[in-house]
């Protein structure tokens, strides 16, 4: 049987390559940081989610090692059997404190958090109203639930209101949105979303993966940005981006919601607990973020500088309030060619194209970090200009 499937798979892969959509994985031969080693060459990394520059932070490394000495390497179990340590509860409390919520539940990844949040809470008599640009993990989580599905245009409040009116016949309604949309970099208008939720009696859920640590005056996410504390019922997020860049996810919010997820959320019930080293480093992250806003302030300055210089150079960049700068090229093959030439110039970025973004919306997503210095930003900008002139993107 496999001989037939092998032929089908080989043909499909060949078609992907012919279309210029084949994804190559480039090996990093160093720690994750602003300057990394790829094929023996030092390049500047502008495509990691390392927003606060913590992925190789000495304090986190030391904290992870120390916690491994204290609590071991791995848990070898799920939480409700024998996989919960005191440090898991400490981290959940730290996350709740950071987001000013009532309780938190940890997952192996935010993909699991989003995959495990809807089915335990909602049934076929309920409604999920989802932004059209929500992350794939939200989409997959919604598919696992029997609730009626509505979809509104990205950050379009008129279209959201239309969905809410249609959903009034359902028992419970929940509006679900990314805090920052990962391909465009725009921030969901949470104040307006909460206003509509109040008007039409709906719950609100937000995925904070690309917004926590980034948006808001001190980087505390969309609640801080829009002063919606107490109005958002569920937040999901990750430890794998701004908060150290390792692995692990969480859902934080109303106490009763978190309590039921502990009883019925399948990714939580059937996945191993987060290992002690990750817990130790994560606890250190939240300690550091309480001590100072220095990293967030540097990130904000870097983003402003980079965007201003790129727009002045003539690049088409989507509006953003985050650390994501989408340099629009529109052509899939061009995005691949552009990224390859930038790597030759010592700039590590990735071209994004269908199906990751809509057709004819190809781009290079540049992600700024507090780990970048001005000299790094200038090298990146100069390389973009040089390649842009070579490929006719800049006239």
Coordinates of N, CA and C in Angstrom, one line a residue, residues 183-326:
X183 N 1.2 37.5 11.9 CA 1.8 37.7 10.6 C 1.7 39.2 10.2
X184 N 0.8 40.0 10.8 CA 0.6 41.4 10.5 C 1.2 42.3 11.5
X185 N 1.2 41.8 12.8 CA 1.7 42.6 13.9 C 0.8 43.6 14.5
X186 N -0.5 43.6 14.0 CA -1.5 44.6 14.6 C -2.1 44.0 15.9
X187 N -2.6 44.9 16.7 CA -3.1 44.6 18.0 C -4.6 44.6 18.0
X188 N -5.3 43.6 18.5 CA -6.7 43.5 18.6 C -7.2 44.7 19.4
X189 N -8.3 45.4 19.0 CA -8.9 46.5 19.8 C -9.7 45.9 21.0
X190 N -9.0 45.5 22.1 CA -9.6 44.8 23.1 C -10.7 45.6 23.9
X191 N -10.5 47.0 24.0 CA -11.5 47.8 24.6 C -12.8 47.7 23.9
X192 N -12.8 47.8 22.6 CA -14.0 47.8 21.8 C -14.6 46.4 21.8
X193 N -13.8 45.4 21.8 CA -14.3 44.0 21.8 C -15.0 43.8 23.2
X194 N -14.4 44.3 24.3 CA -15.1 44.1 25.6 C -16.4 44.9 25.6
X195 N -16.4 46.0 25.0 CA -17.7 46.8 25.0 C -18.8 46.0 24.3
X196 N -18.4 45.4 23.1 CA -19.4 44.6 22.4 C -19.8 43.4 23.2
X197 N -18.8 42.8 23.9 CA -19.1 41.6 24.8 C -20.1 42.0 25.9
X198 N -20.0 43.2 26.5 CA -20.9 43.6 27.5 C -22.3 43.9 26.9
X199 N -22.3 44.5 25.7 CA -23.6 44.8 25.0 C -24.4 43.6 24.7
X200 N -23.7 42.5 24.2 CA -24.3 41.3 23.7 C -24.1 40.1 24.6
X201 N -23.7 40.3 25.8 CA -23.6 39.3 26.8 C -22.7 38.1 26.4
X202 N -21.5 38.4 26.2 CA -20.5 37.4 25.7 C -19.3 37.4 26.6
X203 N -18.6 36.2 26.6 CA -17.3 36.1 27.2 C -16.2 36.6 26.2
X204 N -15.1 36.8 26.8 CA -13.9 37.3 25.9 C -12.7 36.4 26.2
X205 N -12.1 35.9 25.2 CA -10.8 35.2 25.3 C -9.8 35.8 24.4
X206 N -8.5 35.9 24.9 CA -7.5 36.5 24.0 C -6.2 35.6 24.2
X207 N -5.6 35.3 23.0 CA -4.3 34.7 23.0 C -3.2 35.7 23.1
X208 N -2.4 35.7 24.2 CA -1.4 36.7 24.5 C 0.0 36.3 24.0
X209 N 0.1 35.3 23.1 CA 1.5 34.8 22.8 C 2.4 35.8 22.3
X210 N 1.9 36.7 21.3 CA 2.8 37.7 20.7 C 2.6 39.1 21.4
X211 N 1.8 39.2 22.4 CA 1.5 40.5 23.0 C 2.1 40.6 24.4
X212 N 2.1 39.5 25.1 CA 2.6 39.5 26.5 C 4.1 39.7 26.5
X213 N 4.5 40.7 27.3 CA 5.9 41.1 27.3 C 6.3 42.1 26.3
X214 N 5.3 42.5 25.5 CA 5.6 43.3 24.3 C 4.7 44.6 24.4
X215 N 3.4 44.5 24.3 CA 2.5 45.6 24.2 C 2.1 46.1 25.6
X216 N 1.7 47.3 25.7 CA 1.4 47.9 27.0 C 2.5 48.8 27.4
X217 N 2.3 49.7 28.3 CA 3.3 50.7 28.8 C 4.5 49.9 29.4
X218 N 4.3 48.9 30.1 CA 5.4 48.1 30.7 C 5.4 46.7 30.1
X219 N 4.7 46.4 29.0 CA 4.8 45.1 28.4 C 3.9 44.1 29.0
X220 N 2.9 44.4 29.8 CA 2.0 43.5 30.4 C 0.8 43.0 29.5
X221 N 0.9 43.3 28.2 CA -0.1 42.8 27.3 C -1.3 43.7 27.1
X222 N -2.3 43.1 26.4 CA -3.4 43.9 26.0 C -4.3 44.4 27.1
X223 N -4.3 43.7 28.3 CA -5.0 44.3 29.4 C -4.4 45.6 29.8
X224 N -3.1 45.7 29.8 CA -2.5 47.0 30.2 C -2.7 48.0 29.1
X225 N -2.5 47.6 27.8 CA -2.7 48.5 26.7 C -4.0 49.2 26.6
X226 N -5.1 48.4 27.0 CA -6.4 48.9 26.8 C -7.2 49.1 28.2
X227 N -6.5 48.8 29.3 CA -7.1 48.9 30.6 C -8.4 48.1 30.7
X228 N -8.2 46.8 30.3 CA -9.4 45.9 30.3 C -9.3 44.8 31.4
X229 N -8.5 45.2 32.4 CA -8.4 44.2 33.6 C -9.8 43.9 34.1
X230 N -10.1 42.6 34.4 CA -11.3 42.2 34.9 C -12.4 42.0 33.8
X231 N -12.1 42.4 32.6 CA -13.1 42.3 31.5 C -12.8 41.2 30.6
X232 N -11.6 40.6 30.6 CA -11.3 39.5 29.7 C -11.3 38.3 30.6
X233 N -12.1 37.3 30.2 CA -12.4 36.1 31.0 C -11.3 35.0 30.9
X234 N -10.7 34.9 29.7 CA -9.7 33.8 29.5 C -8.5 34.4 28.7
X235 N -7.3 34.1 29.2 CA -6.1 34.5 28.4 C -5.3 33.2 28.3
X236 N -4.8 33.0 27.0 CA -3.8 31.9 26.9 C -2.5 32.5 26.5
X237 N -1.4 31.8 26.7 CA -0.1 32.4 26.4 C 1.0 31.3 26.4
X238 N 2.2 31.8 26.2 CA 3.3 30.9 26.1 C 4.5 31.3 26.9
X239 N 5.3 30.4 27.3 CA 6.6 30.7 27.9 C 7.7 30.6 26.8
X240 N 7.3 30.4 25.6 CA 8.3 30.2 24.5 C 8.6 31.4 23.6
X241 N 8.1 32.5 24.0 CA 8.4 33.7 23.2 C 9.1 34.8 24.2
X242 N 8.4 35.8 24.5 CA 9.0 36.9 25.3 C 9.5 36.3 26.7
X243 N 8.8 35.3 27.3 CA 9.1 34.9 28.6 C 10.2 33.8 28.6
X244 N 11.3 34.0 27.9 CA 12.4 33.1 28.0 C 12.7 32.3 26.8
X245 N 11.6 32.0 26.0 CA 11.8 31.3 24.7 C 12.0 29.8 24.8
X246 N 11.6 29.2 25.9 CA 11.8 27.7 25.9 C 10.6 27.0 25.4
X247 N 9.8 26.5 26.3 CA 8.5 25.7 25.9 C 7.6 25.8 27.1
X248 N 6.3 25.5 26.8 CA 5.3 25.6 27.9 C 4.3 26.7 27.5
X249 N 3.1 26.4 27.9 CA 2.0 27.4 27.7 C 1.1 27.4 28.9
X250 N 0.1 28.3 28.9 CA -0.8 28.5 30.0 C -2.1 29.0 29.6
X251 N -3.1 28.8 30.5 CA -4.4 29.5 30.4 C -4.6 30.2 31.7
X252 N -4.9 31.4 31.7 CA -5.1 32.2 33.0 C -6.4 33.0 32.9
X253 N -7.1 33.1 34.0 CA -8.4 33.8 34.0 C -9.2 33.5 35.2
X254 N -10.5 33.4 34.9 CA -11.5 33.2 36.0 C -11.3 31.9 36.7
X255 N -11.4 31.9 38.0 CA -11.1 30.7 38.9 C -11.9 29.5 38.5
X256 N -13.2 29.7 38.3 CA -14.0 28.5 38.0 C -13.7 27.9 36.6
X257 N -13.3 28.8 35.7 CA -12.9 28.3 34.3 C -11.7 27.4 34.5
X258 N -10.7 27.9 35.2 CA -9.4 27.2 35.3 C -9.7 25.9 36.1
X259 N -10.5 25.9 37.1 CA -10.8 24.7 37.9 C -11.4 23.6 37.0
X260 N -12.3 24.0 36.1 CA -13.0 23.0 35.2 C -11.9 22.5 34.2
X261 N -11.1 23.4 33.7 CA -10.0 22.9 32.8 C -9.1 21.8 33.4
X262 N -8.8 22.0 34.7 CA -8.0 21.0 35.4 C -8.7 19.6 35.4
X263 N -10.0 19.7 35.4 CA -10.8 18.4 35.5 C -11.0 17.8 34.1
X264 N -11.1 18.6 33.1 CA -11.6 18.1 31.8 C -10.8 18.4 30.5
X265 N -9.8 19.3 30.7 CA -9.0 19.7 29.5 C -8.0 18.5 29.1
X266 N -8.2 17.9 28.0 CA -7.5 16.7 27.6 C -6.0 16.9 27.4
X267 N -5.5 18.0 26.8 CA -4.1 18.2 26.7 C -3.4 18.3 28.1
X268 N -4.1 18.8 29.1 CA -3.6 18.9 30.4 C -3.6 17.6 31.1
X269 N -4.7 16.8 30.9 CA -4.8 15.6 31.6 C -3.9 14.5 31.1
X270 N -3.6 14.6 29.8 CA -2.9 13.5 29.2 C -1.5 13.9 28.6
X271 N -0.9 15.0 29.1 CA 0.5 15.4 28.7 C 1.3 15.5 29.9
X272 N 2.6 15.1 29.8 CA 3.6 15.3 30.9 C 3.7 16.7 31.4
X273 N 4.0 16.8 32.6 CA 4.1 18.1 33.2 C 5.4 18.8 32.7
X274 N 5.4 20.2 32.7 CA 6.6 20.9 32.3 C 7.8 20.6 33.2
X275 N 8.9 20.3 32.6 CA 10.1 19.9 33.4 C 10.6 21.0 34.4
X276 N 11.3 20.6 35.5 CA 11.7 21.5 36.5 C 12.6 22.6 36.0
X277 N 13.5 22.3 35.0 CA 14.4 23.3 34.5 C 13.7 24.5 33.9
X278 N 12.6 24.2 33.1 CA 11.8 25.2 32.5 C 11.1 26.0 33.5
X279 N 10.6 25.3 34.6 CA 9.9 26.0 35.6 C 10.8 27.0 36.4
X280 N 12.0 26.5 36.7 CA 13.0 27.4 37.4 C 13.3 28.6 36.6
X281 N 13.6 28.4 35.3 CA 14.0 29.6 34.5 C 12.8 30.6 34.4
X282 N 11.6 30.0 34.2 CA 10.4 30.8 34.1 C 10.1 31.6 35.3
X283 N 10.3 31.0 36.5 CA 10.1 31.8 37.7 C 11.1 33.0 37.8
X284 N 12.3 32.7 37.3 CA 13.3 33.8 37.3 C 12.9 34.9 36.3
X285 N 12.3 34.6 35.2 CA 11.8 35.6 34.2 C 10.8 36.6 34.9
X286 N 9.8 36.0 35.6 CA 8.8 36.9 36.2 C 9.4 37.7 37.4
X287 N 10.4 37.2 38.0 CA 11.1 37.9 39.0 C 11.9 39.1 38.4
X288 N 12.5 38.9 37.3 CA 13.2 39.9 36.5 C 12.3 41.0 36.1
X289 N 11.1 40.6 35.5 CA 10.2 41.6 35.0 C 9.6 42.4 36.1
X290 N 9.6 41.9 37.3 CA 9.1 42.8 38.5 C 10.2 43.8 38.9
X291 N 11.4 43.4 38.7 CA 12.5 44.3 39.1 C 12.7 45.5 38.2
X292 N 12.4 45.4 36.9 CA 12.7 46.5 36.0 C 12.0 46.4 34.7
X293 N 11.7 47.5 34.1 CA 11.1 47.6 32.8 C 12.1 47.8 31.7
X294 N 13.4 47.7 32.0 CA 14.4 48.1 31.1 C 14.4 47.3 29.8
X295 N 14.1 46.0 29.8 CA 14.1 45.2 28.6 C 12.9 45.6 27.7
X296 N 11.8 45.8 28.3 CA 10.6 46.3 27.5 C 10.9 47.6 26.9
X297 N 11.4 48.5 27.6 CA 11.7 49.9 27.1 C 12.7 49.9 25.9
X298 N 13.7 49.0 26.1 CA 14.6 48.9 25.0 C 14.0 48.3 23.7
X299 N 13.1 47.3 23.9 CA 12.4 46.7 22.8 C 11.6 47.8 22.1
X300 N 10.8 48.6 22.8 CA 10.0 49.6 22.2 C 10.8 50.6 21.4
X301 N 12.0 51.0 22.0 CA 12.8 51.9 21.3 C 13.4 51.3 20.0
X302 N 13.7 50.0 20.0 CA 14.3 49.3 18.9 C 13.2 49.2 17.8
X303 N 12.0 48.9 18.1 CA 10.9 48.8 17.2 C 10.7 50.1 16.5
X304 N 10.6 51.2 17.2 CA 10.3 52.5 16.7 C 11.5 52.9 15.7
X305 N 12.7 52.7 16.1 CA 13.8 53.0 15.3 C 13.8 52.2 13.9
X306 N 13.6 50.9 14.0 CA 13.6 50.1 12.8 C 12.5 50.4 11.9
X307 N 11.3 50.6 12.4 CA 10.2 50.9 11.5 C 10.3 52.2 10.8
X308 N 10.8 53.2 11.6 CA 11.0 54.5 11.0 C 12.0 54.5 9.9
X309 N 13.1 53.9 10.1 CA 14.2 53.8 9.1 C 13.7 53.0 7.8
X310 N 13.0 51.9 8.0 CA 12.5 51.1 6.9 C 11.5 51.8 6.1
X311 N 10.6 52.6 6.7 CA 9.6 53.3 6.0 C 10.3 54.5 5.2
X312 N 11.2 55.1 5.8 CA 12.0 56.2 5.2 C 12.7 55.7 3.9
X313 N 13.1 54.4 4.0 CA 13.9 53.8 2.9 C 12.9 53.4 1.7
X314 N 11.6 53.4 2.0 CA 10.7 53.1 0.9 C 10.0 51.8 1.0
X315 N 10.1 51.0 2.1 CA 9.5 49.7 2.2 C 8.1 49.8 2.6
X316 N 7.3 48.8 2.1 CA 5.9 48.7 2.4 C 5.8 47.8 3.7
X317 N 5.5 48.5 4.8 CA 5.4 47.8 6.1 C 4.0 47.9 6.7
X318 N 3.4 46.8 7.1 CA 2.1 46.9 7.6 C 2.1 47.6 9.0
X319 N 1.0 48.4 9.3 CA 1.0 49.1 10.6 C 1.1 48.1 11.7
X320 N 1.9 48.4 12.7 CA 2.1 47.5 13.8 C 2.2 48.3 15.1
X321 N 1.7 47.7 16.2 CA 2.0 48.3 17.6 C 2.8 47.3 18.4
X322 N 3.4 46.3 17.7 CA 4.1 45.2 18.4 C 5.5 45.1 17.9
X323 N 6.2 44.0 18.2 CA 7.6 43.9 17.8 C 7.7 43.1 16.4
X324 N 6.5 43.0 15.7 CA 6.5 42.3 14.4 C 6.4 43.3 13.3
X325 N 7.3 43.3 12.4 CA 7.3 44.2 11.3 C 7.2 43.4 10.0
X326 N 6.1 43.5 9.4 CA 5.9 42.7 8.1 C 6.3 43.5 6.9

